[in-house]
Amino acid sequence: MPETKGVKVPTEKQVLDLLNKCKKMNTTPYIDDVNELPFLVKEPKAGKVVSNTHNEKYDCTEITLSNGVKVFLKNTDFQNDEIQLLAYGQGGTSQYPDNQVLNANNAARVISDCGIGNYSPTDLDKFKKGKSFGVWPFINSLSEGISAYSTVRDVEYMLQNVYMVFEAPRKDAEVFERKCAEWRDQAKLIPNSPDYQFAINFYNDRYPDNKRGYAMLTEKMISQLKLDEMYRIYKEGFTNAADFIFAIVGNIDETTLIPMIEKYIGGLPTSDKREKYVDRMPEFAKGQINDVFKMGLADKAKVGIATCLPFEYSERNIMAVQILNGIVDIKLTEVIREKMSGTYGTYFSLSADKDPRPLTNMYIQMGCEPERVEELTNAIWTEIDKIIQNGPEQVDLDKVKEQLTRDYEVSMKRNTTWTSGIAIENLYGDPFYSLEEYKKLVNSFTVDDIQQIARYMKHDEFVRCVLLPGK
């Protein structure tokens, strides 16, 4: 029996009467409407392979199609029934001015959710029942591309879908409105969420004059999104297939796959135009910024620290930064969490980028008791300064070398490692090392080498954002 006050339990007669009423109702069977139009909107005008060579570096086949598209094909036995595809091109949202970047940032997110060709999202879900393939177009700040996968059996469906990303994108006002409604619901949480407000403040503290980026969509931003504008930008990003590098890796049979590639990738539109990203990166904050604000009732603090410095780019320096990142992560975990019991975990990241300009970014975040914010901040700077002044301990360097080589060895048995490595090296020139090359490079670093690179952790200028409980 229910205990809630005011709830009336139906009598046995009332239940039986309801059942009899249901039996007498006129009902019609449910009809599941299935889109009977062909999945492929139109038959491509197939191209031909005009060049077929063996690429010794990747131990793969490299083909050039008659429309100018370059495709790398690598057969692997990492997974019995998996094929991965990555198409990667330069440009991205950097091609668009500040007043268009909001729609550019969200173009792929919205248009790819609208279905493809003649198929709505619901139609597409029904069509894919019993099949296994997926295609995800994306537009990032400096690039655009397509990530896709399939089983061996369904690879042609995957290629047809990739073809239609260029030739038959779809816009759907209902999907757009539904997505905006979801974002509005999320945006309403921002004023009452300390974590959301921390993310917004920390982002704005780092890039105070940034007109292109944001931590999350606000209601004002959502009102500025235009479906037609996003559709236009999306189509512009996927209009010239020759501007992309295609890498297909997995359990592939070239005899059957190459004719499909000639049809669906060789049949894509191309031109001689080549896009390149534009450097629109916002400037990092100058000086020492300390943003302390109060919000929420939980008796805990959140701390974010960031620096950004010019970087002397070289392949060796990039690797040294990765090694240093691992060393500092070990040291902060050992000191801040284990010895000082100051936090459950300290997130540390030191990264270096070549594009759009060479920079290093250091990022630290932790949660702790409010009264320990200054103590733990000083302890973090102390550990970083020790490495800057004296270099790392040999034991930590050895741990990181071992971990990096082990992780790389594991990653080299993933198809996605090969698609991204091949595409990025051929698009941007970033090296894709063999396992032997990687081990040799990692193991060549000494304590003195890492101390030299530790200069990129100097913190004469920094941003710190602190969330404390209160109002």
mmCIF file of C-alpha atoms in Angstrom, residues 142-435:
data_model
loop_
_atom_site.group_PDB
_atom_site.id
_atom_site.type_symbol
_atom_site.label_atom_id
_atom_site.label_comp_id
_atom_site.label_asym_id
_atom_site.label_seq_id
_atom_site.Cartn_x
_atom_site.Cartn_y
_atom_site.Cartn_z
ATOM 1 C CA LEU A 142 43.158 25.333 -37.702
ATOM 2 C CA SER A 143 41.759 22.362 -39.623
ATOM 3 C CA GLU A 144 38.719 20.518 -40.856
ATOM 4 C CA GLY A 145 38.305 16.844 -41.504
ATOM 5 C CA ILE A 146 36.355 13.611 -41.287
ATOM 6 C CA SER A 147 36.862 10.792 -38.829
ATOM 7 C CA ALA A 148 35.187 7.516 -39.764
ATOM 8 C CA TYR A 149 35.175 3.800 -39.066
ATOM 9 C CA SER A 150 33.508 0.646 -40.327
ATOM 10 C CA THR A 151 33.646 -3.094 -40.239
ATOM 11 C CA VAL A 152 35.075 -4.852 -43.292
ATOM 12 C CA ARG A 153 31.562 -5.660 -44.504
ATOM 13 C CA ASP A 154 30.280 -2.084 -44.261
ATOM 14 C CA VAL A 155 33.245 -0.156 -45.653
ATOM 15 C CA GLU A 156 31.321 0.851 -48.787
ATOM 16 C CA TYR A 157 28.595 2.485 -46.679
ATOM 17 C CA MET A 158 31.298 4.412 -44.832
ATOM 18 C CA LEU A 159 32.800 5.655 -48.106
ATOM 19 C CA GLN A 160 29.359 6.581 -49.450
ATOM 20 C CA ASN A 161 28.744 8.623 -46.303
ATOM 21 C CA VAL A 162 32.149 10.318 -46.637
ATOM 22 C CA TYR A 163 31.279 11.160 -50.253
ATOM 23 C CA MET A 164 28.013 12.744 -49.141
ATOM 24 C CA VAL A 165 29.728 14.898 -46.500
ATOM 25 C CA PHE A 166 31.080 16.814 -49.503
ATOM 26 C CA GLU A 167 28.221 16.341 -51.948
ATOM 27 C CA ALA A 168 25.007 16.068 -49.904
ATOM 28 C CA PRO A 169 25.126 17.731 -46.476
ATOM 29 C CA ARG A 170 21.721 18.240 -44.930
ATOM 30 C CA LYS A 171 20.223 21.028 -42.839
ATOM 31 C CA ASP A 172 17.222 20.463 -40.622
ATOM 32 C CA ALA A 173 15.498 23.334 -38.802
ATOM 33 C CA GLU A 174 13.916 20.980 -36.250
ATOM 34 C CA VAL A 175 17.272 19.472 -35.330
ATOM 35 C CA PHE A 176 18.774 22.945 -35.053
ATOM 36 C CA GLU A 177 15.998 24.224 -32.777
ATOM 37 C CA ARG A 178 16.211 21.115 -30.610
ATOM 38 C CA LYS A 179 19.963 21.521 -30.237
ATOM 39 C CA CYS A 180 19.599 25.209 -29.359
ATOM 40 C CA ALA A 181 17.009 24.281 -26.734
ATOM 41 C CA GLU A 182 19.464 21.820 -25.161
ATOM 42 C CA TRP A 183 22.178 24.478 -25.111
ATOM 43 C CA ARG A 184 19.785 27.016 -23.567
ATOM 44 C CA ASP A 185 18.989 24.558 -20.775
ATOM 45 C CA GLN A 186 22.710 24.146 -20.128
ATOM 46 C CA ALA A 187 23.273 27.912 -20.262
ATOM 47 C CA LYS A 188 20.652 28.442 -17.546
ATOM 48 C CA LEU A 189 22.804 26.410 -15.172
ATOM 49 C CA ILE A 190 25.823 28.708 -15.556
ATOM 50 C CA PRO A 191 24.803 31.498 -13.143
ATOM 51 C CA ASN A 192 24.215 28.945 -10.357
ATOM 52 C CA SER A 193 27.159 26.621 -10.956
ATOM 53 C CA PRO A 194 30.494 27.405 -9.250
ATOM 54 C CA ASP A 195 32.319 24.968 -11.535
ATOM 55 C CA TYR A 196 30.909 26.565 -14.680
ATOM 56 C CA GLN A 197 31.732 30.032 -13.393
ATOM 57 C CA PHE A 198 35.257 28.929 -12.555
ATOM 58 C CA ALA A 199 35.744 27.655 -16.118
ATOM 59 C CA ILE A 200 34.456 30.930 -17.571
ATOM 60 C CA ASN A 201 36.558 33.124 -15.269
ATOM 61 C CA PHE A 202 39.728 31.107 -15.769
ATOM 62 C CA TYR A 203 39.351 31.218 -19.550
ATOM 63 C CA ASN A 204 38.644 34.960 -19.616
ATOM 64 C CA ASP A 205 41.539 35.654 -17.238
ATOM 65 C CA ARG A 206 43.959 33.959 -19.639
ATOM 66 C CA TYR A 207 42.623 35.600 -22.794
ATOM 67 C CA PRO A 208 41.072 38.937 -21.735
ATOM 68 C CA ASP A 209 40.837 40.369 -25.268
ATOM 69 C CA ASN A 210 39.695 37.198 -26.996
ATOM 70 C CA LYS A 211 36.762 37.802 -29.333
ATOM 71 C CA ARG A 212 36.797 34.330 -30.871
ATOM 72 C CA GLY A 213 36.873 31.834 -28.019
ATOM 73 C CA TYR A 214 34.633 31.026 -25.080
ATOM 74 C CA ALA A 215 34.461 28.494 -22.278
ATOM 75 C CA MET A 216 30.839 27.591 -23.056
ATOM 76 C CA LEU A 217 27.835 28.882 -24.965
ATOM 77 C CA THR A 218 25.734 31.561 -23.266
ATOM 78 C CA GLU A 219 22.094 32.351 -24.055
ATOM 79 C CA LYS A 220 23.211 35.484 -25.936
ATOM 80 C CA MET A 221 25.579 33.418 -28.110
ATOM 81 C CA ILE A 222 22.876 30.828 -28.818
ATOM 82 C CA SER A 223 20.565 33.589 -30.066
ATOM 83 C CA GLN A 224 23.252 34.562 -32.612
ATOM 84 C CA LEU A 225 23.510 31.096 -34.174
ATOM 85 C CA LYS A 226 22.069 30.914 -37.705
ATOM 86 C CA LEU A 227 21.380 27.610 -39.438
ATOM 87 C CA ASP A 228 21.872 28.975 -42.965
ATOM 88 C CA GLU A 229 25.194 30.556 -41.983
ATOM 89 C CA MET A 230 26.451 27.312 -40.440
ATOM 90 C CA TYR A 231 25.354 25.365 -43.511
ATOM 91 C CA ARG A 232 27.265 27.762 -45.781
ATOM 92 C CA ILE A 233 30.434 27.510 -43.678
ATOM 93 C CA TYR A 234 30.147 23.729 -43.510
ATOM 94 C CA LYS A 235 29.844 23.449 -47.289
ATOM 95 C CA GLU A 236 32.839 25.750 -47.766
ATOM 96 C CA GLY A 237 34.915 23.530 -45.496
ATOM 97 C CA PHE A 238 34.067 20.400 -47.485
ATOM 98 C CA THR A 239 34.118 21.650 -51.046
ATOM 99 C CA ASN A 240 37.599 20.658 -52.256
ATOM 100 C CA ALA A 241 38.675 17.093 -51.493
ATOM 101 C CA ALA A 242 42.170 17.669 -52.918
ATOM 102 C CA ASP A 243 42.797 19.958 -49.949
ATOM 103 C CA PHE A 244 42.662 16.900 -47.663
ATOM 104 C CA ILE A 245 45.022 14.048 -46.879
ATOM 105 C CA PHE A 246 43.137 10.725 -46.647
ATOM 106 C CA ALA A 247 44.486 7.850 -44.536
ATOM 107 C CA ILE A 248 42.671 4.497 -44.383
ATOM 108 C CA VAL A 249 44.053 1.872 -42.020
ATOM 109 C CA GLY A 250 42.827 -1.524 -40.860
ATOM 110 C CA ASN A 251 41.910 -4.950 -42.171
ATOM 111 C CA ILE A 252 41.713 -3.871 -45.797
ATOM 112 C CA ASP A 253 41.855 -5.724 -49.092
ATOM 113 C CA GLU A 254 43.247 -3.301 -51.669
ATOM 114 C CA THR A 255 41.826 -5.326 -54.550
ATOM 115 C CA THR A 256 38.262 -4.576 -53.460
ATOM 116 C CA LEU A 257 38.888 -1.266 -51.671
ATOM 117 C CA ILE A 258 40.730 0.689 -54.375
ATOM 118 C CA PRO A 259 37.819 0.533 -56.883
ATOM 119 C CA MET A 260 35.548 1.913 -54.131
ATOM 120 C CA ILE A 261 38.074 4.672 -53.405
ATOM 121 C CA GLU A 262 38.206 5.541 -57.114
ATOM 122 C CA LYS A 263 34.416 5.835 -57.111
ATOM 123 C CA TYR A 264 33.659 7.639 -53.853
ATOM 124 C CA ILE A 265 36.843 9.620 -53.164
ATOM 125 C CA GLY A 266 37.974 9.873 -56.786
ATOM 126 C CA GLY A 267 34.486 11.179 -57.622
ATOM 127 C CA LEU A 268 34.685 14.088 -55.189
ATOM 128 C CA PRO A 269 34.901 17.710 -56.380
ATOM 129 C CA THR A 270 38.376 19.265 -56.343
ATOM 130 C CA SER A 271 40.197 22.412 -57.377
ATOM 131 C CA ASP A 272 43.739 23.765 -57.400
ATOM 132 C CA LYS A 273 42.994 26.040 -54.445
ATOM 133 C CA ARG A 274 44.785 25.168 -51.195
ATOM 134 C CA GLU A 275 43.692 26.557 -47.846
ATOM 135 C CA LYS A 276 46.069 27.406 -45.031
ATOM 136 C CA TYR A 277 45.182 28.404 -41.508
ATOM 137 C CA VAL A 278 45.302 32.062 -40.489
ATOM 138 C CA ASP A 279 46.974 33.013 -37.215
ATOM 139 C CA ARG A 280 44.132 34.481 -35.179
ATOM 140 C CA MET A 281 45.346 33.158 -31.830
ATOM 141 C CA PRO A 282 44.441 35.528 -28.990
ATOM 142 C CA GLU A 283 47.187 37.029 -26.855
ATOM 143 C CA PHE A 284 47.767 35.553 -23.418
ATOM 144 C CA ALA A 285 47.324 37.885 -20.437
ATOM 145 C CA LYS A 286 50.318 39.998 -19.423
ATOM 146 C CA GLY A 287 51.750 40.347 -15.913
ATOM 147 C CA GLN A 288 50.592 38.491 -12.833
ATOM 148 C CA ILE A 289 46.828 37.988 -12.672
ATOM 149 C CA ASN A 290 45.217 36.824 -9.419
ATOM 150 C CA ASP A 291 41.469 36.366 -9.761
ATOM 151 C CA VAL A 292 39.897 35.258 -6.456
ATOM 152 C CA PHE A 293 36.121 34.991 -6.293
ATOM 153 C CA LYS A 294 33.573 33.413 -3.961
ATOM 154 C CA MET A 295 30.657 31.249 -4.967
ATOM 155 C CA GLY A 296 28.912 28.152 -3.624
ATOM 156 C CA LEU A 297 28.449 26.552 -0.228
ATOM 157 C CA ALA A 298 30.794 23.540 -0.457
ATOM 158 C CA ASP A 299 33.798 23.879 1.846
ATOM 159 C CA LYS A 300 36.382 23.480 -0.883
ATOM 160 C CA ALA A 301 38.481 25.627 -3.165
ATOM 161 C CA LYS A 302 39.422 25.249 -6.813
ATOM 162 C CA VAL A 303 42.680 26.644 -8.167
ATOM 163 C CA GLY A 304 43.793 27.116 -11.766
ATOM 164 C CA ILE A 305 47.249 28.357 -12.780
ATOM 165 C CA ALA A 306 48.482 29.015 -16.319
ATOM 166 C CA THR A 307 51.487 30.433 -18.174
ATOM 167 C CA CYS A 308 52.286 30.925 -21.851
ATOM 168 C CA LEU A 309 55.771 31.502 -23.301
ATOM 169 C CA PRO A 310 57.322 31.778 -26.785
ATOM 170 C CA PHE A 311 58.850 28.464 -27.863
ATOM 171 C CA GLU A 312 61.933 27.625 -29.902
ATOM 172 C CA TYR A 313 60.463 24.937 -32.107
ATOM 173 C CA SER A 314 62.379 21.799 -32.991
ATOM 174 C CA GLU A 315 61.414 18.140 -33.014
ATOM 175 C CA ARG A 316 63.845 17.531 -30.156
ATOM 176 C CA ASN A 317 62.440 20.376 -28.061
ATOM 177 C CA ILE A 318 58.903 19.081 -28.580
ATOM 178 C CA MET A 319 59.952 15.697 -27.197
ATOM 179 C CA ALA A 320 61.833 17.301 -24.296
ATOM 180 C CA VAL A 321 58.654 19.158 -23.299
ATOM 181 C CA GLN A 322 56.717 15.867 -23.293
ATOM 182 C CA ILE A 323 59.321 14.283 -21.036
ATOM 183 C CA LEU A 324 59.362 17.278 -18.704
ATOM 184 C CA ASN A 325 55.567 17.149 -18.514
ATOM 185 C CA GLY A 326 55.726 13.598 -17.208
ATOM 186 C CA ILE A 327 58.460 14.421 -14.690
ATOM 187 C CA VAL A 328 56.616 17.380 -13.154
ATOM 188 C CA ASP A 329 53.401 15.369 -12.995
ATOM 189 C CA ILE A 330 55.214 12.687 -10.972
ATOM 190 C CA LYS A 331 56.779 15.250 -8.657
ATOM 191 C CA LEU A 332 53.563 17.186 -7.957
ATOM 192 C CA THR A 333 51.665 13.970 -7.259
ATOM 193 C CA GLU A 334 54.417 12.836 -4.912
ATOM 194 C CA VAL A 335 54.704 16.126 -2.996
ATOM 195 C CA ILE A 336 51.296 17.837 -3.119
ATOM 196 C CA ARG A 337 49.054 14.806 -2.860
ATOM 197 C CA GLU A 338 51.100 12.165 -1.057
ATOM 198 C CA LYS A 339 53.497 14.053 1.225
ATOM 199 C CA MET A 340 51.394 17.125 1.993
ATOM 200 C CA SER A 341 47.978 15.411 1.665
ATOM 201 C CA GLY A 342 46.866 18.676 0.134
ATOM 202 C CA THR A 343 44.568 17.382 -2.594
ATOM 203 C CA TYR A 344 43.202 14.195 -4.111
ATOM 204 C CA GLY A 345 45.023 15.075 -7.305
ATOM 205 C CA THR A 346 46.870 17.851 -9.066
ATOM 206 C CA TYR A 347 46.367 18.094 -12.806
ATOM 207 C CA PHE A 348 49.495 19.300 -14.593
ATOM 208 C CA SER A 349 50.038 19.887 -18.302
ATOM 209 C CA LEU A 350 53.006 21.372 -20.135
ATOM 210 C CA SER A 351 52.585 21.359 -23.907
ATOM 211 C CA ALA A 352 54.302 22.908 -26.906
ATOM 212 C CA ASP A 353 52.726 23.796 -30.232
ATOM 213 C CA LYS A 354 54.244 24.737 -33.566
ATOM 214 C CA ASP A 355 51.067 26.107 -35.147
ATOM 215 C CA PRO A 356 49.808 28.746 -35.584
ATOM 216 C CA ARG A 357 52.890 30.075 -33.755
ATOM 217 C CA PRO A 358 55.422 28.316 -31.502
ATOM 218 C CA LEU A 359 54.274 28.551 -27.867
ATOM 219 C CA THR A 360 54.417 26.557 -24.650
ATOM 220 C CA ASN A 361 51.438 26.436 -22.328
ATOM 221 C CA MET A 362 51.613 25.339 -18.706
ATOM 222 C CA TYR A 363 48.336 24.514 -17.003
ATOM 223 C CA ILE A 364 47.796 23.425 -13.378
ATOM 224 C CA GLN A 365 44.539 22.724 -11.612
ATOM 225 C CA MET A 366 43.693 21.350 -8.169
ATOM 226 C CA GLY A 367 40.977 21.212 -5.577
ATOM 227 C CA CYS A 368 41.869 21.734 -1.923
ATOM 228 C CA GLU A 369 40.728 23.082 1.436
ATOM 229 C CA PRO A 370 40.186 26.863 1.198
ATOM 230 C CA GLU A 371 42.695 27.663 3.939
ATOM 231 C CA ARG A 372 45.469 25.789 2.095
ATOM 232 C CA VAL A 373 45.308 27.607 -1.254
ATOM 233 C CA GLU A 374 48.382 29.793 -0.683
ATOM 234 C CA GLU A 375 50.397 27.038 0.980
ATOM 235 C CA LEU A 376 49.830 24.599 -1.900
ATOM 236 C CA THR A 377 50.336 27.244 -4.589
ATOM 237 C CA ASN A 378 53.734 28.070 -3.077
ATOM 238 C CA ALA A 379 54.584 24.370 -2.831
ATOM 239 C CA ILE A 380 53.841 23.927 -6.549
ATOM 240 C CA TRP A 381 56.104 26.857 -7.464
ATOM 241 C CA THR A 382 58.827 25.448 -5.188
ATOM 242 C CA GLU A 383 58.842 22.057 -6.954
ATOM 243 C CA ILE A 384 58.840 23.691 -10.385
ATOM 244 C CA ASP A 385 61.684 26.040 -9.398
ATOM 245 C CA LYS A 386 63.774 23.113 -8.141
ATOM 246 C CA ILE A 387 63.626 21.512 -11.579
ATOM 247 C CA ILE A 388 64.385 24.829 -13.309
ATOM 248 C CA GLN A 389 67.441 25.387 -11.103
ATOM 249 C CA ASN A 390 68.760 21.839 -10.656
ATOM 250 C CA GLY A 391 67.118 19.700 -13.296
ATOM 251 C CA PRO A 392 65.010 16.611 -12.573
ATOM 252 C CA GLU A 393 66.072 13.600 -10.536
ATOM 253 C CA GLN A 394 67.491 10.773 -12.643
ATOM 254 C CA VAL A 395 64.997 8.301 -11.197
ATOM 255 C CA ASP A 396 62.060 10.446 -12.389
ATOM 256 C CA LEU A 397 63.603 10.873 -15.835
ATOM 257 C CA ASP A 398 64.034 7.102 -16.131
ATOM 258 C CA LYS A 399 60.411 6.477 -15.066
ATOM 259 C CA VAL A 400 59.080 8.861 -17.699
ATOM 260 C CA LYS A 401 61.277 7.423 -20.456
ATOM 261 C CA GLU A 402 60.019 3.943 -19.650
ATOM 262 C CA GLN A 403 56.384 5.038 -19.502
ATOM 263 C CA LEU A 404 56.526 7.020 -22.744
ATOM 264 C CA THR A 405 58.127 4.195 -24.730
ATOM 265 C CA ARG A 406 55.689 1.654 -23.288
ATOM 266 C CA ASP A 407 52.696 3.860 -24.134
ATOM 267 C CA TYR A 408 54.014 4.504 -27.645
ATOM 268 C CA GLU A 409 54.547 0.798 -28.254
ATOM 269 C CA VAL A 410 50.931 0.115 -27.262
ATOM 270 C CA SER A 411 49.618 3.021 -29.363
ATOM 271 C CA MET A 412 51.420 1.748 -32.471
ATOM 272 C CA LYS A 413 49.052 -1.217 -32.463
ATOM 273 C CA ARG A 414 46.022 1.031 -32.871
ATOM 274 C CA ASN A 415 44.676 1.854 -36.320
ATOM 275 C CA THR A 416 43.790 5.409 -35.216
ATOM 276 C CA THR A 417 47.432 6.085 -34.306
ATOM 277 C CA TRP A 418 48.389 5.394 -37.912
ATOM 278 C CA THR A 419 45.586 7.398 -39.516
ATOM 279 C CA SER A 420 46.369 10.483 -37.418
ATOM 280 C CA GLY A 421 50.147 10.070 -37.644
ATOM 281 C CA ILE A 422 50.137 9.731 -41.441
ATOM 282 C CA ALA A 423 47.618 12.537 -42.030
ATOM 283 C CA ILE A 424 49.237 15.048 -39.667
ATOM 284 C CA GLU A 425 52.786 14.421 -40.887
ATOM 285 C CA ASN A 426 51.760 14.907 -44.510
ATOM 286 C CA LEU A 427 49.618 17.963 -43.764
ATOM 287 C CA TYR A 428 51.737 19.850 -41.213
ATOM 288 C CA GLY A 429 55.128 18.124 -41.314
ATOM 289 C CA ASP A 430 54.944 16.968 -37.680
ATOM 290 C CA PRO A 431 57.062 13.798 -37.448
ATOM 291 C CA PHE A 432 55.419 10.382 -37.136
ATOM 292 C CA TYR A 433 58.146 8.234 -35.607
ATOM 293 C CA SER A 434 58.599 4.520 -35.968
ATOM 294 C CA LEU A 435 58.861 2.700 -32.642
#
